[in-house]
Amino acid sequence: MQKPSLPEGTRDFGPEQARRRAFIFDTIRSVFVKFGFQPIETPAMENLSTLTGKYGDEGDQLLFKILNNGDYLKAADAEVLASKNSARLVPQIAKRGLRYDLTVPFARFVVMNRHALTFPFKRYQIQPVWRADRPQKGRYREFYQCDADVIGSDSLHYEAELIQIYDEAFAKMNIPVTIKINNRKVLYGIAEAAGVADRFVDMTVAIDKLDKVGIEGVRKELTERGFAAEAIAGIETTLAAPSWEALRPVFSNSETGRKGLDELERVFQFLKKTRLQNAVQFDITLARGLTYYTGCILEVAANGVQMGSIGGGGRYADLTGVFGMPGLSGVGISFGADRIYDVLEMLERFPETLADTVRVLLMAFDEPTHAYAFECLCRLRAAGIPAELYPEPGKLKKQFEYAAKCNIPFAAIIGETEMQTGTMTVKDQQTGEQRSMPVEEWIEALSKQV
RNA sequence: GAGGUUGUGGCUCAGCCGGUUAGAGCGUCGGAUUGUGGUUCCGAAGGUCGGGGUUCGAGCCCCUCAUCCUCCCCA
């Protein structure tokens, strides 16, 4: 016999957890639907060629590869095999991989289905993704993303809409959050203003850590990455700007930077037309790892909780370009359902109403009454009352214990007398109250309570 | 990829400087006049301690594997 176990970074979900997760998914989905997004689903696995090169070198490392079927080593090049070079061997023995996020599969979907889609196309997708990351708190190897993206329009009102979605969904889930916004063009402007436009990516990686390591840490990191002292000084003064409006003069020589500011301004203009329940905050240090973002970038942090971001997204000018469909702009967001779960648990904000659903447990004494009880069971269910019949007739003690453990609020005793009179004796497990009535009347009484 | 933590009955854990038959709580099962629970009482079953090694002898030492956590990066 072997001891069962789970792969690192994966989890089972019991009934209570599964219900709570369903609550999260349902809440997010309802907001997506309200904002006009349509559901799609894509396969868990994609061709490796679809996935590789989309997430940077680190991302490629974190892809789960699926070994080819059959005698896959036979098909591999002997020389590559002998070289023991994994990077070279992988494409020869694995042609598929598990999806790393939902955005790239979505881009693939759009390209393949362009004939059937009407643009702008708004889709949502709630499915698991896999990353071969080292697991730790709030980080799993299998987790769900809940994505909403609009593709085929560069209107900034969608950015505002997506922020509204974040705001509304987290309000519904009772999690106070801060929605952070920045713009990749602003980051580029910083680099341009400091004369290090060619080192743009390195720079953003460094300043992304500002809130974590402080300005000293950023300075150190930039130095280590080989930035000149005057460039670092330039970056620092820009970061110190009190507001995004204050960046205008700094970006006098950066058209891209000014464009970024214009975009932010537009988004805030839209947002002024609505009332939000959470704060939207410009955060110049917000960078986000994914290389394909080109415009606004968003990230959501739960207030007062030690937890990485519980949502993120942004604008990508040309995501479908790599798949042969250039010029299609998209913007999207993602909810990290698993982290949201952890936050809700830490904050104890799950609704109490997510209880077990079975309302009545029927109990019988012997075969004849069990058969009659089954008939009653069917009638209850037909009336829409979630009911359950204890499988073995006999001792009530056992049956009552079962009802108590399963949190079933009503226990219906069905014996000789009940069978002959067409009644049920129902006990309210909470109050201990118990009385007999015809089955029909119980059905009526119990349906009202739901 | 680097560092740390933990690994004992179904679950949560205890186990002093290595030394005779490894403990507890919860849970499970049975019982306290067989049409009544969640309270109580009594009793029982169930581990050879992740795997391998060192040692006269190991749950406590070494190795290995797994887990979780931290860094990197990210949801």
Short mmCIF file of C-alpha atoms (C1' of nucleotides) in Angstrom, two decimals:
data_model
loop_
_atom_site.label_atom_id
_atom_site.label_comp_id
_atom_site.label_asym_id
_atom_site.label_seq_id
_atom_site.Cartn_x
_atom_site.Cartn_y
_atom_site.Cartn_z
CA MET A 1 0.00 0.00 0.00
CA GLN A 2 1.30 3.45 -0.77
CA LYS A 3 0.78 6.59 1.20
CA PRO A 4 -1.19 9.04 -0.93
CA SER A 5 0.13 12.52 -1.40
CA LEU A 6 -0.33 15.64 -3.48
CA PRO A 7 2.17 17.28 -5.79
CA GLU A 8 3.96 20.24 -4.31
CA GLY A 9 1.95 23.43 -4.43
CA THR A 10 -1.42 21.82 -5.15
CA ARG A 11 -4.39 21.41 -2.86
CA ASP A 12 -7.64 19.56 -2.37
CA PHE A 13 -10.74 21.52 -1.53
CA GLY A 14 -13.29 20.11 0.87
CA PRO A 15 -16.99 20.95 0.67
CA GLU A 16 -16.73 24.10 2.73
CA GLN A 17 -13.73 25.39 0.82
CA ALA A 18 -15.31 24.50 -2.48
CA ARG A 19 -18.43 26.43 -1.54
CA ARG A 20 -16.37 29.41 -0.53
CA ARG A 21 -14.45 29.27 -3.76
CA ALA A 22 -17.67 29.07 -5.68
CA PHE A 23 -18.76 32.21 -3.88
CA ILE A 24 -15.66 34.02 -5.11
CA PHE A 25 -16.03 32.80 -8.66
CA ASP A 26 -19.75 33.54 -8.74
CA THR A 27 -19.24 37.05 -7.40
CA ILE A 28 -16.56 37.89 -9.91
CA ARG A 29 -18.49 36.28 -12.73
CA SER A 30 -21.61 38.24 -11.94
CA VAL A 31 -19.69 41.50 -12.23
CA PHE A 32 -18.04 40.41 -15.47
CA VAL A 33 -21.43 39.55 -16.94
CA LYS A 34 -22.90 42.83 -15.80
CA PHE A 35 -20.18 44.70 -17.64
CA GLY A 36 -20.90 42.82 -20.83
CA PHE A 37 -18.15 40.25 -20.92
CA GLN A 38 -18.73 36.88 -22.55
CA PRO A 39 -17.44 33.56 -21.31
CA ILE A 40 -14.93 31.42 -23.13
CA GLU A 41 -12.87 28.40 -22.16
CA THR A 42 -9.59 27.12 -23.54
CA PRO A 43 -7.73 23.84 -22.98
CA ALA A 44 -5.51 23.27 -19.98
CA MET A 45 -2.69 22.44 -22.36
CA GLU A 46 -1.38 24.46 -25.23
CA ASN A 47 1.30 23.80 -27.75
CA LEU A 48 4.58 24.74 -26.18
CA SER A 49 5.29 26.99 -29.12
CA THR A 50 2.25 29.04 -28.19
CA LEU A 51 3.51 29.56 -24.68
CA THR A 52 7.27 29.92 -24.92
CA GLY A 53 8.79 33.33 -25.38
CA LYS A 54 5.73 35.14 -24.07
CA TYR A 55 6.69 35.49 -20.44
CA GLY A 56 10.39 36.20 -20.57
CA ASP A 57 13.18 33.80 -19.76
CA GLU A 58 12.00 33.34 -16.19
CA GLY A 59 8.53 32.59 -17.40
CA ASP A 60 9.74 29.93 -19.80
CA GLN A 61 11.45 28.24 -16.87
CA LEU A 62 8.19 28.17 -14.97
CA LEU A 63 6.22 26.45 -17.70
CA PHE A 64 5.10 22.93 -17.00
CA LYS A 65 6.00 20.82 -19.99
CA ILE A 66 4.10 17.74 -20.97
CA LEU A 67 6.17 14.81 -22.10
CA ASN A 68 5.30 13.50 -25.53
CA ASN A 69 3.49 10.22 -25.73
CA GLY A 70 5.04 7.06 -27.04
CA ASP A 71 8.73 6.38 -27.19
CA TYR A 72 9.65 10.03 -27.04
CA LEU A 73 13.36 9.46 -26.54
CA LYS A 74 13.59 7.48 -29.72
CA ALA A 75 12.47 10.50 -31.68
CA ALA A 76 14.98 12.78 -30.00
CA ASP A 77 18.15 13.76 -31.74
CA ALA A 78 20.94 11.51 -30.50
CA GLU A 79 23.43 14.31 -30.29
CA VAL A 80 21.14 16.58 -28.30
CA LEU A 81 20.29 13.70 -26.03
CA ALA A 82 23.95 13.01 -25.38
CA SER A 83 24.66 16.68 -24.76
CA LYS A 84 22.43 16.59 -21.66
CA ASN A 85 21.33 20.10 -22.50
CA SER A 86 17.80 20.36 -21.13
CA ALA A 87 16.94 23.56 -22.94
CA ARG A 88 17.76 21.99 -26.28
CA LEU A 89 16.19 18.66 -25.46
CA VAL A 90 12.83 19.96 -24.23
CA PRO A 91 11.44 20.92 -27.63
CA GLN A 92 12.29 17.46 -28.88
CA ILE A 93 10.53 15.50 -26.17
CA ALA A 94 7.72 17.90 -25.21
CA LYS A 95 5.51 19.66 -27.68
CA ARG A 96 2.81 20.70 -25.23
CA GLY A 97 2.66 22.50 -21.93
CA LEU A 98 0.17 23.60 -19.31
CA ARG A 99 -1.04 27.15 -19.72
CA TYR A 100 0.78 29.71 -17.60
CA ASP A 101 -1.94 32.35 -17.70
CA LEU A 102 -5.17 33.01 -19.52
CA THR A 103 -4.08 35.99 -21.56
CA VAL A 104 -1.81 34.27 -24.04
CA PRO A 105 -4.29 31.46 -24.71
CA PHE A 106 -6.88 34.18 -25.19
CA ALA A 107 -4.70 35.90 -27.76
CA ARG A 108 -4.33 32.60 -29.54
CA PHE A 109 -8.08 32.12 -29.38
CA VAL A 110 -8.75 35.52 -30.86
CA VAL A 111 -6.41 34.94 -33.76
CA MET A 112 -7.86 31.54 -34.52
CA ASN A 113 -11.45 32.71 -34.20
CA ARG A 114 -11.26 36.17 -35.72
CA HIS A 115 -13.77 35.21 -38.38
CA ALA A 116 -16.38 34.51 -35.71
CA LEU A 117 -15.71 37.40 -33.38
CA THR A 118 -17.09 40.90 -33.39
CA PHE A 119 -14.69 43.55 -32.17
CA PRO A 120 -14.30 45.00 -29.68
CA PHE A 121 -14.60 41.60 -28.12
CA LYS A 122 -15.05 41.39 -24.37
CA ARG A 123 -14.41 38.02 -22.86
CA TYR A 124 -14.07 36.61 -19.41
CA GLN A 125 -12.47 33.34 -18.46
CA ILE A 126 -12.26 31.58 -15.11
CA GLN A 127 -9.93 28.63 -15.24
CA PRO A 128 -6.87 27.18 -13.52
CA VAL A 129 -3.32 27.93 -14.62
CA TRP A 130 -0.07 26.24 -13.68
CA ARG A 131 3.36 27.54 -12.83
CA ALA A 132 6.39 25.50 -11.80
CA ASP A 133 7.20 28.12 -9.23
CA ARG A 134 8.61 27.39 -5.80
CA PRO A 135 5.48 27.33 -3.64
CA GLN A 136 5.10 29.43 -0.52
CA LYS A 137 2.44 31.41 1.26
CA GLY A 138 -0.11 32.69 -1.22
CA ARG A 139 1.72 31.02 -4.06
CA TYR A 140 0.65 27.76 -5.59
CA ARG A 141 1.57 25.69 -8.58
CA GLU A 142 -2.02 25.32 -9.62
CA PHE A 143 -4.29 28.28 -9.13
CA TYR A 144 -7.25 29.97 -10.70
CA GLN A 145 -7.29 33.17 -12.60
CA CYS A 146 -10.41 35.10 -13.36
CA ASP A 147 -9.69 37.25 -16.38
CA ALA A 148 -11.64 39.88 -18.21
CA ASP A 149 -10.17 41.37 -21.36
CA VAL A 150 -11.33 43.65 -24.10
CA ILE A 151 -9.63 43.27 -27.42
CA GLY A 152 -9.96 45.35 -30.53
CA SER A 153 -10.24 48.84 -29.12
CA ASP A 154 -7.85 51.31 -27.61
CA SER A 155 -10.49 53.37 -25.91
CA LEU A 156 -9.37 54.35 -22.46
CA HIS A 157 -12.87 54.09 -21.15
CA TYR A 158 -12.24 50.36 -20.90
CA GLU A 159 -9.44 51.00 -18.44
CA ALA A 160 -11.95 52.90 -16.35
CA GLU A 161 -14.46 50.10 -16.75
CA LEU A 162 -12.01 47.49 -15.58
CA ILE A 163 -11.22 49.58 -12.53
CA GLN A 164 -14.93 49.74 -11.83
CA ILE A 165 -15.06 45.97 -12.06
CA TYR A 166 -12.30 45.63 -9.53
CA ASP A 167 -14.02 48.12 -7.29
CA GLU A 168 -17.40 46.47 -7.48
CA ALA A 169 -16.20 42.89 -7.19
CA PHE A 170 -14.06 43.53 -4.14
CA ALA A 171 -16.81 45.57 -2.55
CA LYS A 172 -19.16 42.63 -3.07
CA MET A 173 -16.62 40.34 -1.49
CA ASN A 174 -16.24 42.71 1.40
CA ILE A 175 -12.51 43.21 0.91
CA PRO A 176 -11.23 46.77 1.21
CA VAL A 177 -8.58 47.29 -1.45
CA THR A 178 -6.35 49.84 -3.04
CA ILE A 179 -6.33 49.82 -6.81
CA LYS A 180 -2.95 50.97 -7.99
CA ILE A 181 -2.50 52.37 -11.44
CA ASN A 182 0.47 53.38 -13.49
CA ASN A 183 1.37 53.57 -17.14
CA ARG A 184 4.15 51.85 -18.91
CA LYS A 185 4.69 54.97 -20.99
CA VAL A 186 5.25 56.95 -17.82
CA LEU A 187 7.89 54.44 -16.80
CA TYR A 188 9.44 54.82 -20.22
CA GLY A 189 9.33 58.56 -19.73
CA ILE A 190 11.30 58.23 -16.54
CA ALA A 191 13.94 56.25 -18.38
CA GLU A 192 13.95 58.72 -21.23
CA ALA A 193 14.18 61.71 -18.93
CA ALA A 194 17.15 60.08 -17.21
CA GLY A 195 18.73 59.21 -20.52
CA VAL A 196 18.52 55.47 -20.04
CA ALA A 197 15.71 54.59 -22.41
CA ASP A 198 17.70 51.62 -23.65
CA ARG A 199 17.77 50.18 -20.14
CA PHE A 200 14.06 50.65 -19.63
CA VAL A 201 13.25 47.11 -18.49
CA ASP A 202 16.14 46.88 -16.03
CA MET A 203 15.10 50.18 -14.59
CA THR A 204 11.47 49.18 -14.03
CA VAL A 205 12.46 45.93 -12.37
CA ALA A 206 14.53 47.94 -9.92
CA ILE A 207 12.03 50.68 -9.12
CA ASP A 208 9.23 48.16 -8.79
CA LYS A 209 10.84 47.21 -5.50
CA LEU A 210 10.73 50.71 -4.05
CA ASP A 211 8.02 50.05 -1.49
CA LYS A 212 9.79 46.90 -0.44
CA VAL A 213 13.43 47.90 -0.21
CA GLY A 214 13.20 51.67 -0.02
CA ILE A 215 15.03 54.24 -2.09
CA GLU A 216 18.36 52.99 -0.76
CA GLY A 217 17.64 49.52 -2.04
CA VAL A 218 16.61 50.82 -5.43
CA ARG A 219 19.75 52.91 -5.68
CA LYS A 220 21.82 49.89 -4.80
CA GLU A 221 20.09 47.70 -7.31
CA LEU A 222 20.43 50.27 -10.07
CA THR A 223 24.11 50.63 -9.28
CA GLU A 224 24.57 46.89 -9.40
CA ARG A 225 22.82 46.82 -12.73
CA GLY A 226 25.40 49.26 -13.98
CA PHE A 227 23.44 52.50 -14.10
CA ALA A 228 25.46 55.68 -14.04
CA ALA A 229 25.24 57.86 -10.95
CA GLU A 230 23.67 60.79 -12.78
CA ALA A 231 21.07 58.52 -14.37
CA ILE A 232 20.16 57.17 -10.95
CA ALA A 233 19.88 60.68 -9.62
CA GLY A 234 17.58 61.56 -12.50
CA ILE A 235 15.40 58.55 -11.84
CA GLU A 236 15.24 59.40 -8.17
CA THR A 237 14.07 62.94 -8.66
CA THR A 238 11.38 61.75 -10.98
CA LEU A 239 10.21 59.14 -8.48
CA ALA A 240 9.99 61.84 -5.87
CA ALA A 241 7.35 63.72 -7.84
CA PRO A 242 4.40 64.37 -5.57
CA SER A 243 1.75 63.55 -8.16
CA TRP A 244 1.48 62.49 -11.74
CA GLU A 245 0.59 65.99 -12.79
CA ALA A 246 3.94 67.13 -11.45
CA LEU A 247 5.66 64.92 -13.97
CA ARG A 248 4.67 67.07 -16.94
CA PRO A 249 7.68 69.36 -16.80
CA VAL A 250 10.00 66.42 -16.14
CA PHE A 251 8.78 64.81 -19.32
CA SER A 252 9.37 67.89 -21.46
CA ASN A 253 11.80 65.85 -23.53
CA SER A 254 9.82 62.64 -23.49
CA GLU A 255 6.84 62.49 -25.75
CA THR A 256 6.10 58.95 -24.65
CA GLY A 257 6.09 60.03 -21.03
CA ARG A 258 3.65 62.83 -21.78
CA LYS A 259 1.45 60.41 -23.67
CA GLY A 260 1.37 58.19 -20.61
CA LEU A 261 0.26 61.10 -18.49
CA ASP A 262 -2.46 61.96 -20.99
CA GLU A 263 -3.75 58.42 -20.79
CA LEU A 264 -3.82 58.46 -17.02
CA GLU A 265 -5.65 61.74 -17.10
CA ARG A 266 -8.29 60.35 -19.45
CA VAL A 267 -8.86 57.36 -17.22
CA PHE A 268 -9.26 59.54 -14.17
CA GLN A 269 -11.66 61.75 -16.08
CA PHE A 270 -13.88 58.76 -16.76
CA LEU A 271 -13.66 57.65 -13.17
CA LYS A 272 -14.84 61.04 -11.99
CA LYS A 273 -18.19 60.23 -13.53
CA THR A 274 -18.75 57.35 -11.18
CA ARG A 275 -18.61 56.62 -7.48
CA LEU A 276 -16.08 54.08 -6.35
CA GLN A 277 -15.95 52.37 -3.01
CA ASN A 278 -12.21 51.77 -3.01
CA ALA A 279 -9.26 54.06 -3.55
CA VAL A 280 -7.60 54.33 -6.94
CA GLN A 281 -4.03 55.41 -6.48
CA PHE A 282 -1.40 56.44 -8.95
CA ASP A 283 1.76 54.53 -8.11
CA ILE A 284 4.75 55.49 -10.18
CA THR A 285 6.72 52.50 -8.96
CA LEU A 286 4.18 49.99 -10.17
CA ALA A 287 5.83 48.07 -12.98
CA ARG A 288 4.48 44.53 -13.31
CA GLY A 289 6.59 41.84 -14.79
CA LEU A 290 4.89 40.88 -17.96
CA THR A 291 6.67 42.24 -20.92
CA TYR A 292 3.68 42.75 -23.13
CA TYR A 293 2.05 45.61 -21.28
CA THR A 294 2.33 48.90 -23.14
CA GLY A 295 -0.09 51.34 -21.55
CA CYS A 296 -1.90 51.53 -18.26
CA ILE A 297 -1.04 48.89 -15.71
CA LEU A 298 -3.15 47.96 -12.73
CA GLU A 299 -2.62 46.11 -9.53
CA VAL A 300 -4.85 45.48 -6.55
CA ALA A 301 -3.68 45.14 -2.98
CA ALA A 302 -5.89 44.18 -0.04
CA ASN A 303 -5.73 46.82 2.66
CA GLY A 304 -4.18 45.80 5.94
CA VAL A 305 -3.20 42.30 4.87
CA GLN A 306 0.22 40.83 4.34
CA MET A 307 -0.31 39.37 0.91
CA GLY A 308 0.96 39.87 -2.59
CA SER A 309 -1.29 41.45 -5.16
CA ILE A 310 -4.71 39.89 -5.51
CA GLY A 311 -5.26 41.20 -8.99
CA GLY A 312 -3.45 42.81 -11.84
CA GLY A 313 -3.73 43.78 -15.43
CA GLY A 314 -3.05 46.33 -18.05
CA ARG A 315 -3.07 47.44 -21.64
CA TYR A 316 -1.17 45.60 -24.31
CA ALA A 317 -1.00 47.26 -27.68
CA ASP A 318 -0.18 44.22 -29.71
CA LEU A 319 -0.66 40.91 -28.01
CA THR A 320 -1.91 39.05 -31.04
CA GLY A 321 0.91 40.27 -33.23
CA VAL A 322 3.11 37.29 -32.45
CA PHE A 323 0.33 35.06 -33.73
CA GLY A 324 0.10 36.94 -37.00
CA MET A 325 -2.64 39.42 -36.24
CA PRO A 326 -1.00 42.78 -35.59
CA GLY A 327 -2.51 46.05 -34.54
CA LEU A 328 -5.13 44.71 -32.20
CA SER A 329 -5.06 46.54 -28.89
CA GLY A 330 -6.30 44.92 -25.75
CA VAL A 331 -6.71 45.66 -22.09
CA GLY A 332 -7.53 43.27 -19.33
CA ILE A 333 -7.48 42.39 -15.68
CA SER A 334 -7.09 39.29 -13.65
CA PHE A 335 -8.33 38.28 -10.22
CA GLY A 336 -6.17 35.93 -8.19
CA ALA A 337 -8.95 33.80 -6.75
CA ASP A 338 -6.73 31.72 -4.51
CA ARG A 339 -5.18 34.71 -2.85
CA ILE A 340 -8.57 36.33 -2.53
CA TYR A 341 -9.62 33.19 -0.69
CA ASP A 342 -6.69 33.51 1.68
CA VAL A 343 -7.45 37.17 2.28
CA LEU A 344 -11.12 36.49 2.97
CA GLU A 345 -10.09 33.82 5.42
CA MET A 346 -7.59 36.05 7.19
CA LEU A 347 -10.14 38.83 7.40
CA GLU A 348 -12.93 36.42 8.30
CA ARG A 349 -15.13 38.00 5.70
CA PHE A 350 -16.75 34.97 4.15
CA PRO A 351 -20.53 35.24 4.25
CA GLU A 352 -22.08 32.98 6.86
CA THR A 353 -24.82 31.95 4.50
CA LEU A 354 -22.59 29.58 2.58
CA ALA A 355 -23.93 26.64 4.57
CA ASP A 356 -24.67 23.04 3.69
CA THR A 357 -27.70 22.76 1.52
CA VAL A 358 -29.48 19.62 2.73
CA ARG A 359 -32.57 20.70 4.68
CA VAL A 360 -34.12 17.46 5.81
CA LEU A 361 -32.78 14.06 6.71
CA LEU A 362 -35.36 11.29 6.51
CA MET A 363 -34.97 8.34 8.85
CA ALA A 364 -36.72 5.01 8.76
CA PHE A 365 -36.87 1.96 11.01
CA ASP A 366 -37.11 -1.01 8.71
CA GLU A 367 -37.36 -1.98 5.07
CA PRO A 368 -41.07 -1.16 4.60
CA THR A 369 -40.79 2.27 6.20
CA HIS A 370 -37.51 2.88 4.37
CA ALA A 371 -39.29 2.27 1.10
CA TYR A 372 -42.06 4.65 2.10
CA ALA A 373 -39.48 7.19 3.25
CA PHE A 374 -37.87 7.00 -0.15
CA GLU A 375 -41.19 7.96 -1.67
CA CYS A 376 -41.39 10.94 0.70
CA LEU A 377 -37.83 11.83 -0.24
CA CYS A 378 -38.74 12.01 -3.89
CA ARG A 379 -41.71 14.19 -3.17
CA LEU A 380 -39.64 16.61 -1.13
CA ARG A 381 -37.02 16.85 -3.83
CA ALA A 382 -39.64 17.24 -6.52
CA ALA A 383 -40.85 20.25 -4.57
CA GLY A 384 -37.35 21.66 -4.66
CA ILE A 385 -36.39 20.88 -1.08
CA PRO A 386 -32.88 19.48 -0.77
CA ALA A 387 -33.41 16.29 1.20
CA GLU A 388 -31.53 13.15 2.08
CA LEU A 389 -32.56 9.70 3.25
CA TYR A 390 -30.33 7.82 5.66
CA PRO A 391 -29.31 4.71 3.72
CA GLU A 392 -29.78 2.12 6.46
CA PRO A 393 -32.99 1.95 8.39
CA GLY A 394 -32.62 1.15 12.06
CA LYS A 395 -31.30 2.86 15.14
CA LEU A 396 -32.33 6.45 15.34
CA LYS A 397 -29.33 7.33 17.45
CA LYS A 398 -27.01 6.82 14.54
CA GLN A 399 -29.26 8.66 12.17
CA PHE A 400 -29.62 11.64 14.46
CA GLU A 401 -25.89 11.80 14.95
CA TYR A 402 -25.45 11.84 11.22
CA ALA A 403 -27.94 14.69 10.89
CA ALA A 404 -26.15 16.65 13.59
CA LYS A 405 -22.72 16.17 12.05
CA CYS A 406 -23.93 17.19 8.63
CA ASN A 407 -25.65 20.27 10.01
CA ILE A 408 -28.99 19.20 8.62
CA PRO A 409 -31.58 21.40 10.28
CA PHE A 410 -34.56 19.04 10.14
CA ALA A 411 -34.86 15.34 10.91
CA ALA A 412 -37.93 13.51 9.63
CA ILE A 413 -38.83 10.30 11.39
CA ILE A 414 -40.80 7.87 9.32
CA GLY A 415 -42.10 4.78 11.09
CA GLU A 416 -45.10 2.51 11.07
CA THR A 417 -47.50 5.19 12.29
CA GLU A 418 -46.32 7.80 9.83
CA MET A 419 -46.50 5.39 6.94
CA GLN A 420 -50.07 4.45 7.75
CA THR A 421 -51.28 8.01 8.22
CA GLY A 422 -49.26 9.55 5.34
CA THR A 423 -47.45 11.88 7.70
CA MET A 424 -43.91 12.70 8.73
CA THR A 425 -42.71 13.46 12.22
CA VAL A 426 -40.26 16.29 11.80
CA LYS A 427 -37.91 17.51 14.45
CA ASP A 428 -36.27 20.92 14.35
CA GLN A 429 -32.69 20.05 15.25
CA GLN A 430 -32.03 23.47 16.64
CA THR A 431 -34.99 23.90 18.97
CA GLY A 432 -35.73 20.25 19.57
CA GLU A 433 -39.34 20.92 18.63
CA GLN A 434 -41.08 18.02 16.99
CA ARG A 435 -44.46 17.40 15.45
CA SER A 436 -46.36 15.34 12.93
CA MET A 437 -48.13 16.58 9.84
CA PRO A 438 -49.14 15.17 6.48
CA VAL A 439 -46.24 15.08 4.03
CA GLU A 440 -47.98 17.61 1.82
CA GLU A 441 -48.13 20.14 4.61
CA TRP A 442 -44.50 19.62 5.46
CA ILE A 443 -43.57 20.25 1.87
CA GLU A 444 -45.43 23.51 2.00
CA ALA A 445 -43.98 24.54 5.34
CA LEU A 446 -40.41 23.64 4.39
CA SER A 447 -40.51 25.35 0.99
CA LYS A 448 -41.57 28.57 2.61
CA GLN A 449 -38.55 28.55 4.87
CA VAL A 450 -36.07 28.50 2.00
"C1'" G B 1 18.40 28.61 -8.65
"C1'" A B 2 19.99 29.90 -2.97
"C1'" G B 3 18.70 29.45 2.33
"C1'" G B 4 15.76 27.65 6.50
"C1'" U B 5 11.67 24.46 8.72
"C1'" U B 6 9.14 20.20 9.56
"C1'" G B 7 8.24 14.76 8.65
"C1'" U B 8 5.68 10.19 15.04
"C1'" G B 9 -1.64 6.08 14.97
"C1'" G B 10 -7.28 9.06 10.38
"C1'" C B 11 -6.15 14.53 12.24
"C1'" U B 12 -3.21 18.02 15.64
"C1'" C B 13 0.90 17.32 18.39
"C1'" A B 14 4.33 15.44 23.02
"C1'" G B 15 8.61 12.48 23.41
"C1'" C B 16 14.55 15.13 28.73
"C1'" C B 17 22.11 14.27 27.38
"C1'" G B 18 20.44 8.23 21.82
"C1'" G B 19 19.22 2.98 25.97
"C1'" U B 20 14.00 -1.73 28.45
"C1'" U B 21 6.88 -2.91 26.21
"C1'" A B 22 6.46 5.21 21.82
"C1'" G B 23 2.27 9.00 24.78
"C1'" A B 24 -2.01 12.67 24.69
"C1'" G B 25 -6.20 15.23 22.65
"C1'" C B 26 -9.60 14.95 18.73
"C1'" G B 27 -11.74 11.42 15.50
"C1'" U B 28 -13.41 6.24 14.68
"C1'" C B 29 -15.95 1.78 16.55
"C1'" G B 30 -18.86 -0.76 20.61
"C1'" G B 31 -21.82 -0.17 25.10
"C1'" A B 32 -25.02 2.76 29.16
"C1'" U B 33 -33.77 -1.29 28.98
"C1'" U B 34 -33.48 -1.64 20.63
"C1'" G B 35 -38.93 5.59 18.01
"C1'" U B 36 -34.50 10.24 18.91
"C1'" G B 37 -28.94 13.46 18.16
"C1'" G B 38 -25.33 17.44 19.02
"C1'" U B 39 -23.78 17.05 26.50
"C1'" U B 40 -21.94 12.95 29.79
"C1'" C B 41 -19.94 8.08 31.30
"C1'" C B 42 -17.50 3.23 30.25
"C1'" G B 43 -14.67 0.32 26.87
"C1'" A B 44 -11.96 -1.00 22.26
"C1'" A B 45 -9.31 -0.84 17.85
"C1'" G B 46 -5.39 1.80 15.55
"C1'" G B 47 1.63 4.02 15.03
"C1'" U B 48 7.67 0.68 15.18
"C1'" C B 49 8.13 6.81 14.41
"C1'" G B 50 8.84 9.34 5.41
"C1'" G B 51 13.01 6.10 3.31
"C1'" G B 52 18.19 4.49 3.86
"C1'" G B 53 22.60 4.49 6.93
"C1'" U B 54 25.91 4.90 11.49
"C1'" U B 55 25.73 2.47 16.38
"C1'" C B 56 25.88 -2.92 21.06
"C1'" G B 57 21.43 0.17 20.84
"C1'" A B 58 18.03 5.92 17.40
"C1'" G B 59 11.84 9.07 17.29
"C1'" C B 60 16.18 11.89 18.98
"C1'" C B 61 23.16 11.47 15.00
"C1'" C B 62 24.33 11.33 9.31
"C1'" C B 63 22.40 10.99 4.24
"C1'" U B 64 18.23 11.16 1.13
"C1'" C B 65 13.29 12.19 -0.21
"C1'" A B 66 8.98 15.03 0.70
"C1'" U B 67 6.52 19.31 2.81
"C1'" C B 68 6.12 24.21 4.27
"C1'" C B 69 8.43 28.95 4.65
"C1'" U B 70 12.08 33.06 2.99
"C1'" C B 71 14.82 35.27 -1.29
"C1'" C B 72 14.42 35.77 -6.77
"C1'" C B 73 9.92 36.27 -9.61
"C1'" C B 74 4.94 36.37 -9.62
"C1'" A B 75 -1.74 35.68 -8.96
#
